[in-house]
Coordinates of C-alpha atoms in Angstrom, one line a residue:
Chain A
X14 CA 102.2 -8.6 -87.7
X15 CA 103.4 -5.9 -85.7
X16 CA 101.9 -3.2 -83.2
X17 CA 104.6 -0.7 -83.0
X18 CA 107.6 -2.8 -81.6
X19 CA 105.5 -5.5 -80.4
X20 CA 105.3 -8.5 -82.7
X21 CA 101.9 -10.0 -82.2
X22 CA 102.0 -12.8 -84.6
X23 CA 104.8 -14.2 -86.7
X24 CA 105.9 -17.3 -88.8
X25 CA 102.5 -18.3 -89.6
X26 CA 101.3 -20.0 -92.8
X27 CA 98.1 -22.1 -93.2
X28 CA 95.3 -22.8 -95.7
X29 CA 91.7 -23.1 -95.0
X30 CA 89.7 -24.9 -97.9
X31 CA 86.4 -23.5 -98.9
X32 CA 83.5 -24.9 -97.1
X33 CA 85.3 -25.8 -94.1
X34 CA 84.8 -24.6 -90.6
X35 CA 88.1 -23.7 -88.6
X36 CA 88.6 -22.9 -85.0
X37 CA 91.3 -20.3 -84.3
X38 CA 92.5 -21.4 -81.0
X39 CA 95.1 -20.3 -78.2
X40 CA 95.8 -18.6 -74.8
X41 CA 94.8 -15.0 -74.3
X42 CA 97.3 -12.9 -76.4
X43 CA 98.2 -15.6 -78.6
X44 CA 97.0 -13.7 -81.6
X45 CA 93.5 -15.0 -82.3
X46 CA 91.9 -11.6 -82.8
X47 CA 95.1 -10.5 -84.7
X48 CA 94.7 -13.3 -87.2
X49 CA 91.1 -12.4 -87.6
X50 CA 92.0 -8.8 -88.3
X51 CA 94.8 -9.8 -90.8
X52 CA 92.1 -12.0 -92.7
X53 CA 89.7 -9.1 -92.9
X54 CA 92.5 -6.8 -94.2
X55 CA 92.4 -4.3 -91.4
X56 CA 96.0 -4.8 -90.4
X57 CA 98.8 -3.9 -92.5
X58 CA 101.2 -7.1 -92.4
X59 CA 104.7 -6.4 -91.6
X60 CA 105.4 -9.3 -94.0
X61 CA 103.7 -11.9 -95.8
X62 CA 100.2 -11.8 -97.2
X63 CA 96.7 -13.0 -96.9
X64 CA 94.9 -14.2 -100.1
X65 CA 91.3 -15.0 -100.3
X66 CA 91.0 -17.0 -103.4
X67 CA 93.3 -15.2 -105.6
X68 CA 92.4 -11.8 -104.0
X69 CA 93.8 -9.5 -101.4
X70 CA 91.3 -9.3 -98.6
X71 CA 90.5 -5.6 -99.6
X72 CA 89.3 -6.8 -102.8
X73 CA 87.5 -9.9 -101.4
X74 CA 85.4 -7.7 -99.1
X75 CA 81.9 -8.6 -100.5
X76 CA 82.7 -12.3 -99.7
X77 CA 83.7 -11.6 -96.1
X78 CA 81.1 -11.2 -93.1
X79 CA 82.2 -10.4 -89.7
X80 CA 80.4 -11.2 -86.5
X81 CA 81.5 -9.2 -83.4
X82 CA 81.8 -10.3 -79.7
X83 CA 78.8 -10.1 -77.8
X84 CA 80.1 -7.8 -75.2
X85 CA 81.1 -5.5 -77.9
X86 CA 77.3 -4.8 -78.7
X87 CA 75.3 -2.1 -77.0
X88 CA 72.1 -4.1 -76.4
X89 CA 70.2 -1.1 -75.3
X90 CA 70.5 0.6 -78.6
X91 CA 67.2 1.7 -80.1
X92 CA 67.2 -0.9 -82.9
X93 CA 64.9 -3.8 -83.7
X94 CA 66.0 -7.4 -84.9
X95 CA 65.2 -6.5 -88.4
X96 CA 67.0 -3.2 -88.1
X97 CA 70.3 -5.0 -87.3
X98 CA 69.8 -7.7 -90.1
X99 CA 69.0 -4.9 -92.7
X100 CA 72.5 -3.4 -91.9
X101 CA 73.9 -6.4 -93.6
X102 CA 72.6 -4.8 -97.0
X103 CA 73.9 -1.3 -96.2
X104 CA 77.6 -1.9 -97.8
X105 CA 75.9 -2.9 -101.1
X106 CA 73.7 0.2 -101.4
X107 CA 74.7 3.5 -102.9
X108 CA 74.4 6.7 -101.0
X109 CA 71.0 7.6 -102.2
X110 CA 69.7 4.0 -102.8
X111 CA 67.0 2.6 -100.6
X112 CA 66.4 -1.1 -99.6
X113 CA 65.0 -2.8 -102.7
X114 CA 62.8 -5.8 -103.1
X115 CA 65.9 -7.9 -103.6
X116 CA 67.4 -6.6 -100.3
X117 CA 64.2 -7.2 -98.4
X118 CA 64.2 -10.7 -99.7
X119 CA 67.7 -11.4 -98.6
X120 CA 66.8 -10.0 -95.1
X121 CA 63.6 -12.0 -94.8
X122 CA 65.6 -15.1 -95.9
X123 CA 68.3 -14.6 -93.2
X124 CA 65.6 -14.1 -90.6
X125 CA 63.8 -17.1 -91.7
X126 CA 66.9 -19.3 -91.9
X127 CA 67.9 -18.6 -88.4
X128 CA 64.4 -18.9 -87.2
X129 CA 64.0 -15.3 -85.7
X130 CA 61.3 -14.1 -88.2
X131 CA 58.7 -13.8 -85.4
X132 CA 61.1 -11.7 -83.3
X133 CA 61.9 -9.3 -86.2
X134 CA 60.2 -6.2 -84.5
X135 CA 61.8 -6.7 -81.1
X136 CA 64.4 -4.5 -79.5
X137 CA 67.5 -6.5 -79.2
X138 CA 67.8 -6.6 -75.5
X139 CA 64.5 -8.4 -75.2
X140 CA 66.1 -11.6 -76.7
X141 CA 67.7 -14.6 -75.1
X142 CA 71.5 -15.0 -75.5
X143 CA 71.2 -17.6 -78.2
X144 CA 68.7 -15.4 -80.1
X145 CA 71.0 -12.4 -79.8
X146 CA 73.8 -14.4 -81.4
X147 CA 71.4 -15.4 -84.2
X148 CA 70.6 -11.8 -85.0
X149 CA 74.2 -11.1 -85.8
X150 CA 74.5 -14.3 -87.7
X151 CA 71.5 -13.3 -89.7
X152 CA 73.1 -10.0 -90.4
X153 CA 76.2 -11.7 -91.7
X154 CA 74.0 -13.9 -94.0
X155 CA 72.3 -11.1 -95.2
X156 CA 75.5 -9.5 -96.4
X157 CA 75.6 -12.3 -99.0
X158 CA 79.2 -13.5 -98.5
X159 CA 80.5 -17.0 -98.2
X160 CA 83.2 -16.5 -95.7
X161 CA 82.2 -15.8 -92.2
X162 CA 84.6 -14.5 -89.4
X163 CA 83.4 -14.9 -86.0
X164 CA 85.0 -13.3 -82.9
X165 CA 84.6 -15.6 -79.8
X166 CA 80.9 -16.4 -80.8
X167 CA 80.6 -18.6 -78.0
X168 CA 81.6 -16.4 -75.3
X169 CA 78.8 -15.5 -72.9
X170 CA 76.4 -18.2 -74.3
X171 CA 74.7 -20.7 -71.8
X172 CA 74.7 -24.4 -72.7
X173 CA 71.5 -24.1 -74.7
X174 CA 72.9 -21.2 -76.7
X175 CA 76.0 -23.0 -77.4
X176 CA 74.3 -26.2 -78.7
X177 CA 72.1 -24.0 -80.8
X178 CA 75.2 -22.3 -82.4
X179 CA 77.1 -25.5 -82.8
X180 CA 74.0 -26.7 -84.8
X181 CA 74.0 -23.6 -86.9
X182 CA 77.8 -23.6 -87.7
X183 CA 77.8 -27.3 -88.7
X184 CA 74.9 -26.7 -91.1
X185 CA 76.7 -23.7 -92.6
X186 CA 79.8 -25.9 -93.2
X187 CA 77.6 -28.7 -94.7
X188 CA 76.1 -26.0 -97.1
X189 CA 79.5 -25.0 -98.3
X190 CA 80.0 -22.0 -96.4
X191 CA 83.6 -21.2 -94.9
X192 CA 83.8 -20.3 -91.2
X193 CA 86.7 -19.0 -89.3
X194 CA 86.0 -18.4 -85.6
X195 CA 88.2 -17.5 -82.6
X196 CA 87.4 -20.0 -79.8
X197 CA 88.4 -20.2 -76.4
X198 CA 87.0 -23.6 -75.3
X199 CA 88.8 -26.6 -76.6
X200 CA 85.8 -29.0 -76.1
X201 CA 83.7 -26.7 -78.4
X202 CA 86.4 -26.6 -80.8
X203 CA 86.4 -30.3 -81.1
X204 CA 82.7 -30.9 -81.5
X205 CA 81.8 -27.8 -83.7
X206 CA 84.8 -27.4 -86.0
X207 CA 86.4 -29.7 -88.5
X208 CA 89.7 -27.8 -88.7
X209 CA 91.8 -25.9 -86.2
X210 CA 94.7 -23.3 -86.2
X211 CA 96.4 -23.3 -82.9
X212 CA 98.4 -20.1 -82.1
X213 CA 101.0 -19.0 -79.5
X214 CA 102.1 -15.8 -81.0
X215 CA 103.3 -18.0 -83.9
X216 CA 101.8 -21.1 -85.4
X217 CA 101.8 -24.2 -83.2
X218 CA 99.6 -26.4 -85.4
X219 CA 97.1 -26.2 -88.3
X220 CA 95.0 -28.8 -90.0
X221 CA 92.1 -31.2 -89.2
X222 CA 90.9 -30.4 -85.5
X223 CA 92.0 -34.0 -84.1
X224 CA 95.5 -33.5 -85.4
X225 CA 95.7 -30.0 -84.1
X226 CA 94.4 -30.7 -80.6
X227 CA 96.9 -33.3 -79.6
X228 CA 98.2 -33.3 -76.0
X229 CA 101.6 -32.1 -77.1
X230 CA 100.3 -29.3 -79.2
X231 CA 98.0 -28.2 -76.4
X232 CA 100.8 -28.3 -74.0
X233 CA 103.1 -26.3 -76.2
X234 CA 100.4 -23.6 -76.9
X235 CA 99.2 -23.1 -73.4
X236 CA 102.0 -23.9 -71.0
X237 CA 104.3 -21.7 -73.2
X238 CA 101.9 -18.9 -72.7
X239 CA 102.3 -19.4 -68.9
X240 CA 105.9 -19.3 -69.4
X241 CA 106.2 -15.9 -70.9
X242 CA 104.2 -14.4 -68.0
X243 CA 105.4 -16.4 -65.1
X244 CA 108.4 -18.2 -66.6
X245 CA 110.9 -16.7 -64.1
X246 CA 108.8 -17.9 -61.1
X247 CA 108.5 -21.3 -62.6
X248 CA 112.1 -21.5 -63.4
X249 CA 111.5 -24.1 -66.1
X250 CA 112.0 -24.2 -69.9
X251 CA 109.9 -25.7 -72.5
X252 CA 111.2 -27.0 -75.9
Chain B
X4 CA 45.7 37.4 -70.0
X5 CA 44.3 36.2 -73.2
X6 CA 45.5 33.3 -75.5
X7 CA 46.8 36.0 -77.9
X8 CA 48.8 37.7 -75.2
X9 CA 50.3 34.6 -74.0
X10 CA 51.2 32.9 -77.2
X11 CA 51.4 35.5 -80.0
X12 CA 51.9 39.0 -78.6
X13 CA 55.6 38.2 -77.6
X14 CA 56.4 37.6 -81.2
X15 CA 55.4 41.1 -82.4
X16 CA 58.9 41.9 -81.3
X17 CA 61.5 41.5 -83.8
X18 CA 64.2 40.1 -81.4
X19 CA 61.7 37.6 -80.0
X20 CA 61.0 36.4 -83.5
X21 CA 64.8 36.0 -84.3
X22 CA 65.4 34.3 -81.0
X23 CA 62.6 31.9 -81.6
X24 CA 63.6 31.0 -85.1
X25 CA 67.1 30.6 -84.0
X26 CA 66.3 28.3 -81.3
X27 CA 64.0 26.2 -83.5
X28 CA 66.5 25.9 -86.2
X29 CA 69.2 24.7 -83.8
X30 CA 66.8 22.5 -82.1
X31 CA 66.3 20.6 -85.3
X32 CA 69.8 19.9 -85.9
X33 CA 70.9 19.7 -82.2
X34 CA 68.2 17.1 -81.7
X35 CA 69.8 14.8 -84.2
X36 CA 73.4 15.4 -82.9
X37 CA 72.3 14.7 -79.4
X38 CA 71.1 11.3 -80.2
X39 CA 74.5 10.2 -81.5
X40 CA 76.1 11.9 -78.4
X41 CA 73.8 10.0 -76.1
X42 CA 74.1 6.6 -77.9
X43 CA 78.0 6.8 -78.3
X44 CA 78.3 7.8 -74.7
X45 CA 79.9 11.1 -75.6
X46 CA 77.6 13.3 -73.5
X47 CA 80.1 14.6 -71.0
X48 CA 82.6 15.0 -73.7
X49 CA 80.2 17.2 -75.5
X50 CA 79.8 19.2 -72.4
X51 CA 83.5 19.8 -72.0
X52 CA 83.7 20.7 -75.7
X53 CA 81.1 23.4 -75.4
X54 CA 83.1 25.0 -72.4
X55 CA 86.2 25.0 -74.4
X56 CA 84.8 27.1 -77.1
X57 CA 85.1 30.2 -75.0
X58 CA 88.6 31.5 -75.5
X59 CA 88.3 31.1 -79.2
X60 CA 85.3 33.1 -79.2
X61 CA 86.8 35.7 -76.9
X62 CA 90.0 35.9 -79.1
X63 CA 87.9 36.4 -82.2
X64 CA 85.9 39.2 -80.5
X65 CA 89.0 40.8 -79.4
X66 CA 90.6 40.8 -83.0
X67 CA 87.6 41.3 -85.3
X68 CA 84.8 42.7 -82.9
X69 CA 81.2 41.5 -83.4
X70 CA 81.6 39.8 -86.7
X71 CA 79.5 36.6 -86.5
X72 CA 81.8 34.5 -88.9
X73 CA 84.9 35.6 -86.8
X74 CA 83.3 34.5 -83.6
X75 CA 82.3 31.3 -85.4
X76 CA 85.8 30.4 -86.5
X77 CA 87.3 31.4 -83.2
X78 CA 85.0 28.9 -81.5
X79 CA 85.6 26.3 -84.2
X80 CA 89.4 26.5 -83.9
X81 CA 89.3 26.3 -80.0
X82 CA 86.9 23.4 -80.1
X83 CA 89.0 21.4 -82.5
X84 CA 92.2 22.3 -80.6
X85 CA 90.7 20.7 -77.5
X86 CA 89.4 17.5 -79.3
X87 CA 92.5 17.0 -81.4
X88 CA 95.0 18.1 -78.6
X89 CA 93.3 15.6 -76.2
X90 CA 93.6 12.8 -78.7
X91 CA 97.2 13.7 -79.2
X92 CA 98.0 13.9 -75.4
X93 CA 96.6 10.5 -74.8
X94 CA 98.6 9.0 -77.7
X95 CA 101.8 10.6 -76.7
X96 CA 101.6 10.1 -72.8
X97 CA 100.1 7.7 -70.2
X98 CA 97.3 10.3 -69.6
X99 CA 94.0 8.7 -70.7
X100 CA 91.6 10.5 -73.2
X101 CA 89.1 11.5 -70.7
X102 CA 91.6 13.0 -68.4
X103 CA 93.4 14.8 -71.2
X104 CA 90.0 16.1 -72.4
X105 CA 88.9 17.2 -68.9
X106 CA 92.3 19.1 -68.2
X107 CA 92.5 20.8 -71.6
X108 CA 88.8 22.0 -71.6
X109 CA 89.0 23.4 -68.1
X110 CA 92.3 25.3 -69.0
X111 CA 90.7 26.5 -72.2
X112 CA 87.5 27.7 -70.3
X113 CA 89.7 29.6 -67.6
X114 CA 91.5 31.2 -70.3
X115 CA 88.2 32.3 -71.9
X116 CA 86.8 33.8 -68.7
X117 CA 90.1 35.6 -68.0
X118 CA 90.1 37.1 -71.7
X119 CA 86.6 38.2 -71.4
X120 CA 86.8 39.8 -68.0
X121 CA 89.9 41.8 -69.5
X122 CA 88.2 42.7 -72.7
X123 CA 87.8 46.5 -73.3
X124 CA 84.2 46.2 -74.3
X125 CA 80.8 46.4 -72.8
X126 CA 80.1 42.7 -73.4
X127 CA 78.8 40.7 -70.5
X128 CA 80.4 37.4 -69.5
X129 CA 77.0 36.2 -68.5
X130 CA 75.7 36.6 -72.0
X131 CA 78.4 34.5 -73.3
X132 CA 77.8 31.8 -70.8
X133 CA 74.0 31.7 -70.5
X134 CA 72.8 33.3 -73.7
X135 CA 70.7 36.4 -74.3
X136 CA 67.8 36.2 -76.9
X137 CA 68.2 40.0 -77.3
X138 CA 71.6 39.6 -78.9
X139 CA 70.5 37.3 -81.7
X140 CA 71.2 39.5 -84.9
X141 CA 70.3 39.0 -88.6
X142 CA 73.8 37.6 -89.1
X143 CA 73.5 35.0 -86.2
X144 CA 70.1 34.0 -87.7
X145 CA 71.7 33.3 -91.1
X146 CA 74.5 31.2 -89.4
X147 CA 72.0 29.2 -87.4
X148 CA 69.9 28.7 -90.6
X149 CA 73.1 27.4 -92.7
X150 CA 74.3 25.2 -89.8
X151 CA 71.1 23.7 -89.1
X152 CA 70.2 22.9 -92.9
X153 CA 73.8 21.6 -93.4
X154 CA 73.5 19.2 -90.4
X155 CA 70.0 18.0 -91.3
X156 CA 71.1 17.4 -94.9
X157 CA 74.2 15.5 -93.9
X158 CA 72.2 13.3 -91.5
X159 CA 69.7 12.5 -94.2
X160 CA 72.4 11.6 -96.7
X161 CA 74.8 9.7 -94.5
X162 CA 72.0 8.2 -92.3
X163 CA 73.1 4.7 -92.7
X164 CA 76.8 5.5 -92.1
X165 CA 75.9 7.5 -89.0
X166 CA 73.6 4.5 -87.8
X167 CA 76.4 1.9 -88.5
X168 CA 79.2 4.1 -86.9
X169 CA 77.0 4.7 -83.8
X170 CA 75.7 1.2 -83.4
X171 CA 78.7 -0.9 -84.5
X172 CA 81.8 1.0 -85.6
X173 CA 83.7 -2.3 -86.2
X174 CA 81.2 -3.7 -88.6
X175 CA 81.1 -0.4 -90.3
X176 CA 84.8 -0.5 -90.8
X177 CA 84.8 -4.1 -91.8
X178 CA 82.3 -3.4 -94.6
X179 CA 84.4 -0.5 -96.0
X180 CA 82.9 2.4 -94.1
X181 CA 85.1 5.5 -93.3
X182 CA 84.5 5.4 -89.7
X183 CA 87.3 8.0 -88.8
X184 CA 85.8 10.4 -91.4
X185 CA 82.2 10.1 -90.0
X186 CA 83.6 10.6 -86.4
X187 CA 85.6 13.7 -87.3
X188 CA 82.7 15.1 -89.4
X189 CA 80.4 14.4 -86.3
X190 CA 82.8 16.3 -83.9
X191 CA 83.1 19.2 -86.4
X192 CA 79.2 19.4 -86.6
X193 CA 78.8 19.4 -83.0
X194 CA 81.3 22.4 -82.6
X195 CA 79.6 24.1 -85.4
X196 CA 76.1 23.8 -83.8
X197 CA 77.3 24.6 -80.4
X198 CA 79.0 28.0 -81.7
X199 CA 75.7 28.8 -83.6
X200 CA 73.8 28.2 -80.6
X201 CA 75.8 30.5 -78.4
X202 CA 73.8 33.7 -78.7
X203 CA 70.4 32.2 -77.7
X204 CA 71.8 29.4 -75.4
X205 CA 75.1 30.5 -74.1
X206 CA 78.2 28.3 -74.1
X207 CA 77.4 26.6 -70.8
X208 CA 73.8 25.7 -71.7
X209 CA 73.9 25.1 -75.4
X210 CA 74.5 21.6 -75.1
X211 CA 71.1 21.1 -73.1
X212 CA 69.3 21.8 -76.3
X213 CA 71.0 18.8 -77.9
X214 CA 71.2 16.4 -75.0
X215 CA 68.1 16.6 -73.2
X216 CA 65.7 16.0 -76.1
X217 CA 67.9 13.2 -77.2
X218 CA 68.0 11.4 -73.8
X219 CA 64.3 11.9 -73.4
X220 CA 63.7 10.2 -76.8
X221 CA 66.0 7.4 -75.9
X222 CA 63.6 6.4 -73.0
X223 CA 60.7 6.3 -75.5
X224 CA 61.9 4.7 -78.6
X225 CA 62.9 1.3 -80.1
X226 CA 64.1 2.4 -83.4
X227 CA 66.9 4.9 -84.3
X228 CA 64.9 6.7 -86.8
X229 CA 62.0 7.3 -84.3
X230 CA 64.6 8.4 -81.6
X231 CA 65.9 11.0 -84.2
X232 CA 62.5 12.3 -85.0
X233 CA 61.2 12.5 -81.4
X234 CA 64.4 14.2 -80.3
X235 CA 63.9 16.8 -83.0
X236 CA 60.2 17.4 -82.1
X237 CA 61.1 17.7 -78.4
X238 CA 63.9 20.1 -79.2
X239 CA 61.7 22.3 -81.3
X240 CA 58.7 22.2 -78.9
X241 CA 61.1 22.9 -75.8
X242 CA 62.6 25.9 -77.7
X243 CA 59.1 27.5 -78.4
X244 CA 57.9 26.9 -75.0
X245 CA 61.2 28.0 -73.4
X246 CA 61.3 31.2 -75.3
X247 CA 57.7 32.1 -74.4
X248 CA 58.5 31.2 -70.7
X249 CA 61.7 33.4 -70.9
X250 CA 59.5 36.4 -72.3
X251 CA 56.8 36.1 -69.7
X252 CA 58.9 35.3 -66.6
X253 CA 61.9 37.4 -67.7
X254 CA 64.3 34.6 -67.6
X255 CA 67.5 34.1 -69.6
X256 CA 66.4 32.4 -72.8
X257 CA 69.0 29.6 -72.5
X258 CA 68.1 28.7 -68.9
X259 CA 64.3 28.7 -69.8
X260 CA 64.6 26.4 -72.7
X261 CA 66.8 24.1 -70.7
X262 CA 64.5 23.9 -67.9
X263 CA 61.4 23.1 -70.3
X264 CA 63.6 20.3 -71.9
X265 CA 64.5 19.2 -68.3
X266 CA 60.8 18.9 -67.5
X267 CA 60.3 16.6 -70.6
X268 CA 63.2 14.6 -69.4
X269 CA 61.8 14.2 -65.9
X270 CA 58.5 13.0 -67.4
X271 CA 60.2 10.5 -69.6
X272 CA 62.4 9.2 -66.8
X273 CA 59.5 8.7 -64.7
X274 CA 56.7 7.6 -67.0
X275 CA 58.3 5.9 -70.0
X276 CA 56.1 2.7 -70.3
X277 CA 59.1 0.4 -71.0
X278 CA 62.2 2.0 -69.7
X279 CA 61.0 4.6 -67.1
X280 CA 62.0 4.5 -63.4
X281 CA 58.5 3.9 -62.2
X282 CA 58.2 0.7 -64.2
X283 CA 61.6 -0.4 -62.9
X284 CA 60.3 0.2 -59.3
X285 CA 57.2 -1.6 -59.9
X286 CA 58.9 -4.7 -61.2
X287 CA 61.3 -4.6 -58.4
X288 CA 64.3 -4.5 -60.6
X289 CA 66.4 -1.6 -62.1
X290 CA 66.2 -2.9 -65.6
X291 CA 64.4 -5.5 -67.8
X292 CA 66.2 -8.8 -67.5
X293 CA 68.5 -9.6 -70.6
X294 CA 66.8 -12.9 -71.5

């Protein structure tokens, strides 16, 4: 994957089975977001391909749901919890079509599943961090897909919010939903996800989380990152 | 002075009826556009954009005289040149988009002032800048009607795309939305409305008709649709009151409308029950806490 002359991510190949939760790990600039973009089909690949089932990402769009980073959201926007969750139905509506009974049922179901039905009429700033995160998870659910791409879902959550989210994501996996999330915190990755993809502008390791997060792999992924930025000062090479 | 003299008599004049209708029409569409400008933090860009229309309008005047459609296209070309030019500059050089926009618009504005002061006509620079309700002709009114109806119709048809693109452009794109197209369409509509509002409001003040109602509505509403509706209502109300004040007080119509809308903004800033300054002071914090 290239941005102009800069190669952001190369030599990467891995598979994620349906119904598993995978943490995409790596230092800043390792290519976590780039990988998510590739799976979403936003980024033309310089070489290689992404397949979702048998389909190109563009054609698998109804199966994919994307949850943005918390800091990318304008929490002062004049919109209620229900208003955000209803957006999940917009892509499947025609230009002059209004939300139907089936759409409303899906929205109600998503609000219910994430335990935010009582908050439906609230403006989104007047929620706790964990509740705010659940609003966007509910929007993803309302889309009706089965593959969820989350960009740093744990960033900015307090301990309680993190535990809440871990609980939800584990339940989703148990229900057969597929989750792919960019994650910063290795501890969270171990407790919350069954699989991992460790990146350092190329693939370091992929597979069951315990096999991926070995001391040797972590060392390679994170120290190598330092080497790129401060290698000259440190004057040491890594294999 | 009787109620009749105060409210109805002014509109026995043809030019007052035209001015009122033009302001009301553009208030309806501008109130909608303003909401997106405010929520996408494009308020200052809109201001710069409005200034940059001047040379286009001046050149059109020079070449084609008072033809409304020529003025319209002149303004449109100048506005789009500024918008696209600054986007291009920021891509090709290290200059960031805000600086590129700021530099281009001020050069354009200077060019416009220079052109108008040299034009061999009786037109008054002040009318261009601050508006003159006397100048609203039948063709201006038709233009205002068409632009307003087009804007309102597009907002109604593409309401959901506009909401998604304003609230969460990344999600909009992820779900197959044409974000770039919506944004470009929005910029074009803004320029069209600014040009159409030029006669009544003037280039410098036109944005006030869009922005002030929207930012006032922003302080009262917790839903996008109610913000749009309140903004349109305020814009229309402000136009009616403003035109009347301008008649009785002998003020420039643009200034008078902007001042009326400014009063509504001041009231909103102070007294909005949930987001007003007085509430902030009473609670001892500038904003309600996040959690």
